[in-house]
Amino acid sequence: MLRKLPVLKESARLRYFTFLYLYIMQGIPSGFALTAVANYLTGKGLSSQSVGTFVAIVGIPWIIQFIWGPIIDRYQFSVIGHRKQWIVLTQFMAFIASLSLLFINDPVKQLGMVSLAFFIHSNFASVQDASVDAMAISIVPESERGRVNAFMRGGYLLGIALGSAGLSTILYHSGFFYAALTQSGLLLVFTIITYLIKLDQADSYIPAFNIRNKARVVKEKLNNPQLKWLFKQLYIGIITPKSLRTFGVIALVYTCNSVFIRSYSYHLIHTLHWQYNSVSVLQGGWGTLATLLVTLGGGVLADRIGAPKLQTKVMLAICLFLIVFNCMGGLWLHKSLSVSGLILWNFADPMFSVAAMPVLMALCRDKVEGSQFTAYMALVNFCDVMGAYISGWAMTYVGAPVIGATCGALVLLVLILRYINRPTVEPMLLKPQLDV
């Protein structure tokens, strides 16, 4: 056993690195579209509803992401690695879709074309994300899930920083063409890295031609579950009362987070007349390293004290911030306060994700864990899209401070209800079993 320990540590390091850079790749287009371009459109005078609609269109493919989970699980085995064929293929197609942005001359006048290009890209990116999530939940030991989720979320933060702060700076100084070209180049580099990395040394770069490898591939393909069975188990896993209760709370927090940050960003640009590039840099640039360190620390903490306890603590911090900070809305004219609030908020979403993702992983059923976790991620993405749309609609009636304070009150109400209905003994998160 002692001889195997360095090998196990090496494989763990490779897992951490792989999921870190895969999520960096996912974060770059997300930061570019949902932060840099959205703030750019706001800065060019588009209404909150128009910007909210753009964000919603970009996010639609992520809502239907749950469809891909069972298909990915149905055809999960390949000679280059389990589920890896899905990741490489969709990464390459996302790169091709990114190239279509190079034909956009004026994003404001060609908003429909911009929305369509990002929509097509999101379709491939959502399948890639579903494949990565399915791979993570199937190969990561339960004892490492908090840390791996921290690396995943940390990678996503770094990607968003590159996409929002980095590409927004290029967009501001050099134009949309060069920002889109930089994104496309980065996506191509990451696709090549994905193809070259082997999480299992038995994987190959080319189709199997010798008898031994052919026999291995045939045997693995026979283990692919039937599509009908996958959808049935997925449905059963999601509609259980425990799953509905647990995810309902998580969904509410994600929706409130999205509503607040969209309305706050629009308020800074449209009402306080900040430069759109300044907001993008603050959202994705300043404090990213500190946020990454806090996120990684949160992953270790989730493994030690338990993800459910950490989730409750983070929810309490979020609701207190939303209530206190938005009650100070009249003081947002002071830039030091507004900047501090924006930087502090950068810690909220990643810390909550580090706590919530292991909780959702623990709900997933055997053999369909990839599909079920992907379904949860699709619903989380739906919360973000709905938050953007709700924010755009609400800003036409009330100001950002009222919207943010209402979000904080909703999270506080959920915490109170959870405290009143708490069990006398904290239940253990047991792995759901399959119906036979």
Coordinates of C-alpha atoms in Angstrom, one line a residue:
M1 CA 0.0 0.0 0.0
L2 CA 2.9 2.4 0.8
R3 CA 4.3 2.0 -2.7
K4 CA 0.9 3.0 -4.3
L5 CA 0.6 6.2 -2.3
P6 CA 2.7 8.4 -4.5
V7 CA 0.8 7.2 -7.5
L8 CA -2.5 8.0 -5.8
K9 CA -1.2 11.5 -4.9
E10 CA -0.1 12.0 -8.5
S11 CA -3.5 11.0 -9.9
A12 CA -5.2 13.4 -7.4
R13 CA -2.9 16.3 -8.5
L14 CA -3.8 15.5 -12.1
R15 CA -7.5 15.5 -11.3
Y16 CA -7.2 18.9 -9.6
F17 CA -5.2 20.4 -12.5
T18 CA -7.6 18.9 -15.1
F19 CA -10.8 20.2 -13.6
L20 CA -9.1 23.5 -12.8
Y21 CA -8.2 24.3 -16.4
L22 CA -11.4 22.7 -17.8
Y23 CA -13.4 25.2 -15.8
I24 CA -11.0 28.1 -16.8
M25 CA -12.0 27.2 -20.3
Q26 CA -15.7 27.3 -19.4
G27 CA -15.4 30.6 -17.5
I28 CA -13.7 32.6 -20.4
P29 CA -16.8 32.7 -22.7
S30 CA -19.1 33.1 -19.8
G31 CA -17.2 36.1 -18.5
F32 CA -17.0 37.6 -22.0
A33 CA -20.6 37.2 -22.9
L34 CA -22.4 37.7 -19.5
T35 CA -20.1 40.4 -18.0
A36 CA -17.9 42.1 -20.6
V37 CA -20.4 42.2 -23.5
A38 CA -23.5 42.7 -21.2
N39 CA -21.7 45.7 -19.5
Y40 CA -20.6 47.0 -23.0
L41 CA -24.2 47.0 -24.2
T42 CA -25.3 48.7 -21.1
G43 CA -22.6 51.3 -21.5
K44 CA -23.7 51.9 -25.1
G45 CA -27.2 52.9 -23.8
L46 CA -29.3 49.7 -24.3
S47 CA -32.2 49.3 -21.9
S48 CA -32.1 46.9 -18.9
Q49 CA -34.7 44.8 -20.6
S50 CA -32.6 44.5 -23.8
V51 CA -29.5 43.5 -21.8
G52 CA -31.5 41.1 -19.7
T53 CA -33.0 39.5 -22.8
F54 CA -29.5 39.1 -24.3
V55 CA -28.3 37.4 -21.2
A56 CA -31.3 35.1 -21.2
I57 CA -30.8 34.1 -24.8
V58 CA -27.2 33.2 -24.1
G59 CA -28.3 31.2 -21.1
I60 CA -31.1 29.2 -22.8
P61 CA -28.9 26.2 -23.8
W62 CA -27.8 25.9 -20.2
I63 CA -31.4 25.5 -19.1
I64 CA -32.0 22.4 -21.3
Q65 CA -28.6 21.0 -20.4
F66 CA -30.3 18.1 -18.5
I67 CA -31.2 16.5 -21.8
W68 CA -27.6 15.8 -22.6
G69 CA -26.8 14.1 -19.3
P70 CA -28.5 10.7 -20.1
I71 CA -27.1 10.7 -23.6
I72 CA -23.6 11.3 -22.4
D73 CA -24.0 8.5 -19.8
R74 CA -25.5 6.2 -22.5
Y75 CA -22.4 6.6 -24.7
Q76 CA -19.8 7.3 -22.0
F77 CA -17.1 4.9 -23.0
S78 CA -14.5 5.6 -25.7
V79 CA -10.9 4.6 -26.4
I80 CA -9.6 8.1 -25.6
G81 CA -11.2 8.1 -22.2
H82 CA -14.6 7.8 -20.5
R83 CA -16.7 10.8 -21.6
K84 CA -13.6 12.5 -22.9
Q85 CA -14.8 12.1 -26.5
W86 CA -17.8 14.4 -25.7
I87 CA -15.5 17.0 -24.1
V88 CA -13.0 17.2 -26.9
L89 CA -15.7 17.3 -29.6
T90 CA -17.8 20.0 -28.0
Q91 CA -14.8 22.1 -27.1
F92 CA -13.8 22.0 -30.8
M93 CA -17.3 23.0 -31.9
A94 CA -17.4 25.8 -29.3
F95 CA -14.1 27.1 -30.8
I96 CA -15.7 27.0 -34.3
A97 CA -18.8 28.9 -32.9
S98 CA -16.5 31.5 -31.3
L99 CA -14.9 32.2 -34.7
S100 CA -18.4 33.3 -36.0
L101 CA -18.1 36.3 -33.6
L102 CA -15.3 37.6 -35.9
F103 CA -18.0 38.5 -38.5
I104 CA -19.7 41.0 -36.1
N105 CA -18.8 44.6 -37.0
D106 CA -21.0 46.5 -34.5
P107 CA -22.4 44.5 -31.6
V108 CA -25.0 47.2 -30.7
K109 CA -26.5 47.4 -34.3
Q110 CA -26.1 43.6 -34.8
L111 CA -27.4 42.6 -31.4
G112 CA -29.5 39.8 -33.0
M113 CA -26.4 38.3 -34.7
V114 CA -24.4 38.6 -31.5
S115 CA -27.1 36.9 -29.5
L116 CA -27.4 34.1 -32.1
A117 CA -23.6 33.5 -32.2
F118 CA -23.4 33.3 -28.4
F119 CA -26.5 31.1 -28.4
I120 CA -24.9 28.6 -30.8
H121 CA -21.7 28.7 -28.7
S122 CA -23.6 28.1 -25.5
N123 CA -25.2 24.9 -27.0
F124 CA -21.8 23.3 -27.4
A125 CA -20.4 24.7 -24.2
S126 CA -23.4 23.3 -22.2
V127 CA -22.7 19.8 -23.5
Q128 CA -19.0 20.2 -22.7
D129 CA -20.0 21.3 -19.2
A130 CA -22.3 18.4 -18.7
S131 CA -19.6 16.0 -19.8
V132 CA -17.1 17.5 -17.4
D133 CA -19.5 17.4 -14.5
A134 CA -20.4 13.8 -15.3
M135 CA -16.7 12.9 -15.5
A136 CA -16.0 14.6 -12.1
I137 CA -18.8 12.9 -10.2
S138 CA -17.8 9.5 -11.5
I139 CA -14.0 9.6 -10.9
V140 CA -13.7 11.9 -7.8
P141 CA -13.7 10.1 -4.4
E142 CA -16.3 11.4 -2.0
S143 CA -13.5 12.5 0.4
E144 CA -12.1 14.8 -2.2
R145 CA -15.4 16.4 -3.5
G146 CA -15.1 19.6 -1.5
R147 CA -11.6 20.2 -2.7
V148 CA -12.3 19.2 -6.3
N149 CA -15.4 21.5 -6.4
A150 CA -13.2 24.3 -5.0
F151 CA -10.7 23.8 -7.9
M152 CA -13.6 23.6 -10.4
R153 CA -15.1 26.8 -9.0
G154 CA -11.7 28.4 -8.7
G155 CA -11.0 27.6 -12.4
Y156 CA -14.3 29.1 -13.3
L157 CA -13.4 32.2 -11.4
L158 CA -10.1 32.5 -13.2
G159 CA -11.9 32.0 -16.5
I160 CA -14.4 34.6 -15.7
A161 CA -11.6 37.0 -14.8
L162 CA -10.0 36.4 -18.1
G163 CA -13.3 36.7 -20.0
S164 CA -14.7 39.7 -18.2
A165 CA -11.7 41.8 -17.1
G166 CA -9.2 40.7 -19.7
L167 CA -11.4 40.6 -22.8
S168 CA -13.4 43.7 -21.6
T169 CA -10.1 45.6 -21.6
I170 CA -9.3 44.4 -25.1
L171 CA -12.9 45.2 -26.2
Y172 CA -12.5 48.7 -24.7
H173 CA -9.1 49.6 -26.2
S174 CA -9.0 47.5 -29.4
G175 CA -12.6 46.6 -30.4
F176 CA -14.9 43.6 -30.5
F177 CA -13.0 41.8 -33.2
Y178 CA -9.8 41.4 -31.3
A179 CA -11.6 40.4 -28.1
A180 CA -13.4 37.7 -30.0
L181 CA -10.2 36.6 -31.7
T182 CA -8.4 36.3 -28.3
Q183 CA -11.3 34.2 -26.9
S184 CA -11.1 31.9 -29.9
G185 CA -7.4 31.4 -29.6
L186 CA -7.6 30.5 -25.9
L187 CA -10.4 28.0 -26.6
L188 CA -8.3 26.3 -29.3
V189 CA -5.3 26.0 -26.9
F190 CA -7.4 24.5 -24.2
T191 CA -9.0 22.0 -26.6
I192 CA -5.5 20.7 -27.6
I193 CA -4.6 20.4 -23.9
T194 CA -7.7 18.4 -23.3
Y195 CA -7.0 15.9 -26.1
L196 CA -3.4 15.4 -24.9
I197 CA -4.1 14.8 -21.2
K198 CA -4.7 11.2 -20.0
L199 CA -6.5 10.7 -16.7
D200 CA -6.2 7.0 -17.2
Q201 CA -2.9 5.7 -18.7
A202 CA -4.8 3.0 -20.5
D203 CA -6.5 5.6 -22.7
S204 CA -5.3 6.1 -26.3
Y205 CA -5.0 9.0 -28.7
I206 CA -6.2 7.0 -31.7
P207 CA -8.8 4.3 -32.3
A208 CA -7.8 0.8 -31.1
F209 CA -6.3 -1.5 -33.7
N210 CA -4.8 -4.4 -31.7
I211 CA -6.9 -7.2 -30.4
R212 CA -6.5 -6.4 -26.7
N213 CA -7.6 -2.8 -27.0
K214 CA -10.5 -3.8 -29.2
A215 CA -11.7 -6.3 -26.7
R216 CA -11.4 -3.7 -23.9
V217 CA -13.5 -1.1 -25.9
V218 CA -16.2 -3.7 -26.8
K219 CA -16.5 -4.7 -23.1
E220 CA -16.8 -1.2 -22.0
K221 CA -19.4 -0.3 -24.6
L222 CA -21.5 -3.2 -23.3
N223 CA -21.6 -1.5 -19.9
N224 CA -23.3 1.5 -21.4
P225 CA -26.8 1.7 -19.7
Q226 CA -30.0 2.0 -21.8
L227 CA -31.3 5.5 -22.5
K228 CA -34.9 4.7 -21.3
W229 CA -33.5 3.3 -18.0
L230 CA -31.3 6.4 -17.5
F231 CA -34.2 8.9 -18.0
K232 CA -36.4 6.8 -15.6
Q233 CA -33.7 6.8 -12.8
L234 CA -33.1 10.5 -13.4
Y235 CA -36.7 11.3 -12.9
I236 CA -37.0 9.2 -9.8
G237 CA -33.8 10.8 -8.3
I238 CA -35.0 14.4 -8.9
I239 CA -38.6 14.1 -7.6
T240 CA -37.8 12.6 -4.2
P241 CA -38.9 14.9 -1.4
K242 CA -35.4 15.2 0.0
S243 CA -34.0 16.2 -3.4
L244 CA -36.8 18.8 -4.0
R245 CA -36.3 20.3 -0.6
T246 CA -32.6 20.5 -0.8
F247 CA -32.4 21.8 -4.3
G248 CA -35.3 24.3 -3.7
V249 CA -33.2 26.1 -1.1
I250 CA -30.1 26.1 -3.3
A251 CA -32.1 27.3 -6.3
L252 CA -33.6 30.3 -4.4
V253 CA -30.1 31.5 -3.3
Y254 CA -28.7 31.2 -6.8
T255 CA -31.7 33.2 -8.2
C256 CA -31.4 35.9 -5.6
N257 CA -27.6 36.2 -6.2
S258 CA -28.2 36.6 -10.0
V259 CA -31.0 39.2 -9.5
F260 CA -28.9 41.3 -7.2
I261 CA -25.6 41.4 -9.2
R262 CA -27.4 42.1 -12.5
S263 CA -29.4 45.0 -11.0
Y264 CA -26.4 46.3 -9.1
S265 CA -24.1 46.2 -12.2
Y266 CA -26.8 48.0 -14.3
H267 CA -27.2 50.6 -11.5
L268 CA -23.5 51.4 -11.5
I269 CA -23.3 51.9 -15.2
H270 CA -26.7 53.4 -16.0
T271 CA -27.5 55.4 -12.9
L272 CA -24.0 56.2 -11.4
H273 CA -22.5 56.5 -14.9
W274 CA -19.5 54.2 -14.3
Q275 CA -17.5 53.1 -17.4
Y276 CA -18.6 49.6 -18.4
N277 CA -15.0 48.5 -18.5
S278 CA -14.4 49.6 -14.9
V279 CA -17.4 47.5 -13.7
S280 CA -16.2 44.4 -15.7
V281 CA -12.6 44.7 -14.4
L282 CA -14.0 44.9 -10.8
Q283 CA -16.3 42.0 -11.3
G284 CA -13.7 39.7 -12.9
G285 CA -10.3 41.2 -12.1
W286 CA -9.6 42.8 -8.7
G287 CA -9.7 40.4 -5.9
T288 CA -9.7 37.3 -8.1
L289 CA -6.6 35.8 -6.4
A290 CA -8.0 36.4 -3.0
T291 CA -11.3 35.0 -4.0
L292 CA -9.5 31.9 -5.4
L293 CA -7.6 31.3 -2.2
V294 CA -10.8 31.7 -0.1
T295 CA -12.6 29.3 -2.5
L296 CA -9.9 26.7 -2.2
G297 CA -10.0 27.1 1.6
G298 CA -13.7 26.7 1.5
G299 CA -13.3 23.4 -0.3
V300 CA -11.0 22.1 2.5
L301 CA -13.5 23.4 5.1
A302 CA -16.4 21.6 3.3
D303 CA -14.6 18.3 3.5
R304 CA -13.8 18.8 7.2
I305 CA -17.0 20.2 8.8
G306 CA -19.4 19.0 6.1
A307 CA -20.9 20.8 3.1
P308 CA -24.4 21.2 4.7
K309 CA -23.1 23.1 7.7
L310 CA -20.9 25.3 5.4
Q311 CA -23.9 26.0 3.1
T312 CA -25.9 27.3 6.1
K313 CA -23.1 29.6 7.2
V314 CA -22.6 31.0 3.7
M315 CA -26.3 31.6 3.3
L316 CA -26.4 33.6 6.5
A317 CA -23.4 35.7 5.4
I318 CA -25.1 36.3 2.0
C319 CA -28.5 37.4 3.5
L320 CA -26.8 39.7 6.0
F321 CA -24.7 41.3 3.2
L322 CA -27.7 41.8 0.9
I323 CA -29.8 43.4 3.7
V324 CA -27.1 45.7 5.2
F325 CA -25.4 46.7 1.9
N326 CA -28.7 47.5 0.1
C327 CA -30.0 49.5 3.1
M328 CA -27.0 51.7 2.4
G329 CA -28.1 52.3 -1.2
G330 CA -28.3 56.0 -0.7
L331 CA -24.5 56.0 0.0
W332 CA -23.5 54.1 -3.2
L333 CA -22.6 57.5 -4.7
H334 CA -19.4 57.1 -2.7
K335 CA -17.2 55.1 -4.9
S336 CA -15.2 53.5 -2.1
L337 CA -18.4 51.9 -0.7
S338 CA -19.6 50.7 -4.1
V339 CA -16.2 49.2 -5.0
S340 CA -15.9 47.5 -1.6
G341 CA -19.4 46.0 -2.0
L342 CA -18.6 44.7 -5.5
I343 CA -15.4 43.1 -4.4
L344 CA -16.9 41.6 -1.3
W345 CA -19.7 40.1 -3.5
N346 CA -17.1 38.3 -5.5
F347 CA -16.8 35.9 -2.6
A348 CA -20.5 35.1 -2.3
D349 CA -21.2 32.9 -5.4
P350 CA -18.0 30.8 -5.3
M351 CA -18.2 30.1 -1.6
F352 CA -21.9 29.1 -1.9
S353 CA -21.0 26.9 -4.9
V354 CA -18.2 25.1 -3.0
A355 CA -20.7 24.3 -0.2
A356 CA -23.7 23.5 -2.4
M357 CA -22.1 21.3 -5.1
P358 CA -21.1 18.5 -2.7
V359 CA -24.6 18.5 -1.2
L360 CA -26.1 18.0 -4.7
M361 CA -23.5 15.3 -5.5
A362 CA -24.5 13.4 -2.4
L363 CA -28.1 13.3 -3.7
C364 CA -27.2 11.7 -7.0
R365 CA -28.1 8.0 -7.6
D366 CA -25.7 5.3 -8.7
K367 CA -25.2 4.8 -12.4
V368 CA -27.0 8.1 -13.2
E369 CA -24.9 10.4 -11.1
G370 CA -23.6 12.2 -14.1
S371 CA -27.1 12.7 -15.5
Q372 CA -28.6 13.8 -12.2
F373 CA -25.8 16.2 -11.4
T374 CA -26.1 17.7 -14.9
A375 CA -29.8 18.1 -14.4
Y376 CA -29.1 20.0 -11.2
M377 CA -26.6 22.2 -13.0
A378 CA -29.1 22.9 -15.7
L379 CA -31.6 24.1 -13.1
V380 CA -28.9 26.2 -11.5
N381 CA -28.2 27.8 -14.9
F382 CA -31.9 28.4 -15.2
C383 CA -31.8 30.3 -11.9
D384 CA -29.1 32.5 -13.3
V385 CA -31.0 33.2 -16.5
M386 CA -34.2 33.8 -14.7
G387 CA -32.4 36.1 -12.3
A388 CA -31.1 38.2 -15.2
Y389 CA -34.5 38.4 -16.8
I390 CA -36.3 39.2 -13.4
S391 CA -33.6 41.9 -12.7
G392 CA -34.2 43.5 -16.1
W393 CA -37.9 43.6 -15.6
A394 CA -37.8 44.7 -11.9
M395 CA -35.4 47.6 -12.7
T396 CA -38.2 49.3 -14.7
Y397 CA -40.3 49.6 -11.5
V398 CA -37.9 49.8 -8.5
G399 CA -34.3 50.6 -7.9
A400 CA -31.4 48.2 -7.3
P401 CA -31.3 48.8 -3.5
V402 CA -34.9 47.7 -3.1
I403 CA -34.3 44.6 -5.3
G404 CA -31.2 43.6 -3.4
A405 CA -32.8 44.0 0.0
T406 CA -35.8 41.9 -1.1
C407 CA -33.4 39.2 -2.2
G408 CA -31.7 39.3 1.2
A409 CA -35.0 39.1 3.0
L410 CA -36.0 36.0 1.0
V411 CA -32.8 34.2 1.9
L412 CA -33.3 35.1 5.6
L413 CA -36.9 33.8 5.5
V414 CA -35.6 30.4 4.1
L415 CA -33.0 30.3 6.9
I416 CA -35.6 30.9 9.5
L417 CA -37.9 28.2 8.1
R418 CA -35.0 25.7 7.9
Y419 CA -34.2 26.5 11.6
I420 CA -37.8 26.0 12.7
N421 CA -38.1 22.7 10.8
R422 CA -34.6 21.5 11.5
P423 CA -34.2 17.8 12.6
T424 CA -33.1 17.0 16.1
V425 CA -30.2 15.0 14.7
E426 CA -28.3 16.1 11.6
P427 CA -29.0 13.5 9.0
M428 CA -26.1 11.9 7.2
L429 CA -25.9 12.4 3.4
L430 CA -26.2 8.8 2.2
K431 CA -25.8 7.7 -1.4
P432 CA -29.2 7.1 -3.0
Q433 CA -29.7 3.5 -4.1
L434 CA -31.1 2.3 -7.4
D435 CA -34.5 0.7 -7.8
V436 CA -34.3 -2.9 -9.0

